[in-house]
C-alpha positions as a LaTeX table, in Angstrom:
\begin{tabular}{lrrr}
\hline
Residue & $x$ (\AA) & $y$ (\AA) & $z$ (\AA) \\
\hline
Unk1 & $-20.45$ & 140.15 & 60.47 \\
Unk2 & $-21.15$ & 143.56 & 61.97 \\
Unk3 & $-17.67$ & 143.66 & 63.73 \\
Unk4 & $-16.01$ & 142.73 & 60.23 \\
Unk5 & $-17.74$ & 145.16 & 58.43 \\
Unk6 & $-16.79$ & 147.94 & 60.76 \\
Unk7 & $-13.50$ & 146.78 & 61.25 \\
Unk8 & $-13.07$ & 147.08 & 57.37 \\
Unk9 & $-14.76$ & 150.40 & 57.21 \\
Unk10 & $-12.16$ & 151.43 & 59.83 \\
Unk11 & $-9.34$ & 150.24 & 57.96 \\
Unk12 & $-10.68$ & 151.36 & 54.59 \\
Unk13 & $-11.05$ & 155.18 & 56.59 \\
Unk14 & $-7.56$ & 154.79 & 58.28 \\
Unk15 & $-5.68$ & 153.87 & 54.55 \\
Unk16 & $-7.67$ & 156.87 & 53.04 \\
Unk17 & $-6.55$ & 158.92 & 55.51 \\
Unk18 & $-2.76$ & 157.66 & 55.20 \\
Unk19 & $-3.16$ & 158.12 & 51.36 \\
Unk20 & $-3.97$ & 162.12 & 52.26 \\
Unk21 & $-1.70$ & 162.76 & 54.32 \\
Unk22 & 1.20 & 161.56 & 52.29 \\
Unk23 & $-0.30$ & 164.30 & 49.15 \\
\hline
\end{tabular}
């Protein structure tokens, strides 16, 4: 459960990040 969680955080963090960088 841990390792999903943070594994979703991550990707949650990585598509933010994505979404920034293309504005």
């Amino acid at each position: 459960v841990i390792d999903k969680s943070f594994g979703f955080d991550t990707a949650v963090e990585e598509a933010q990040r994505a979404i920034n960088a293309a504005h």
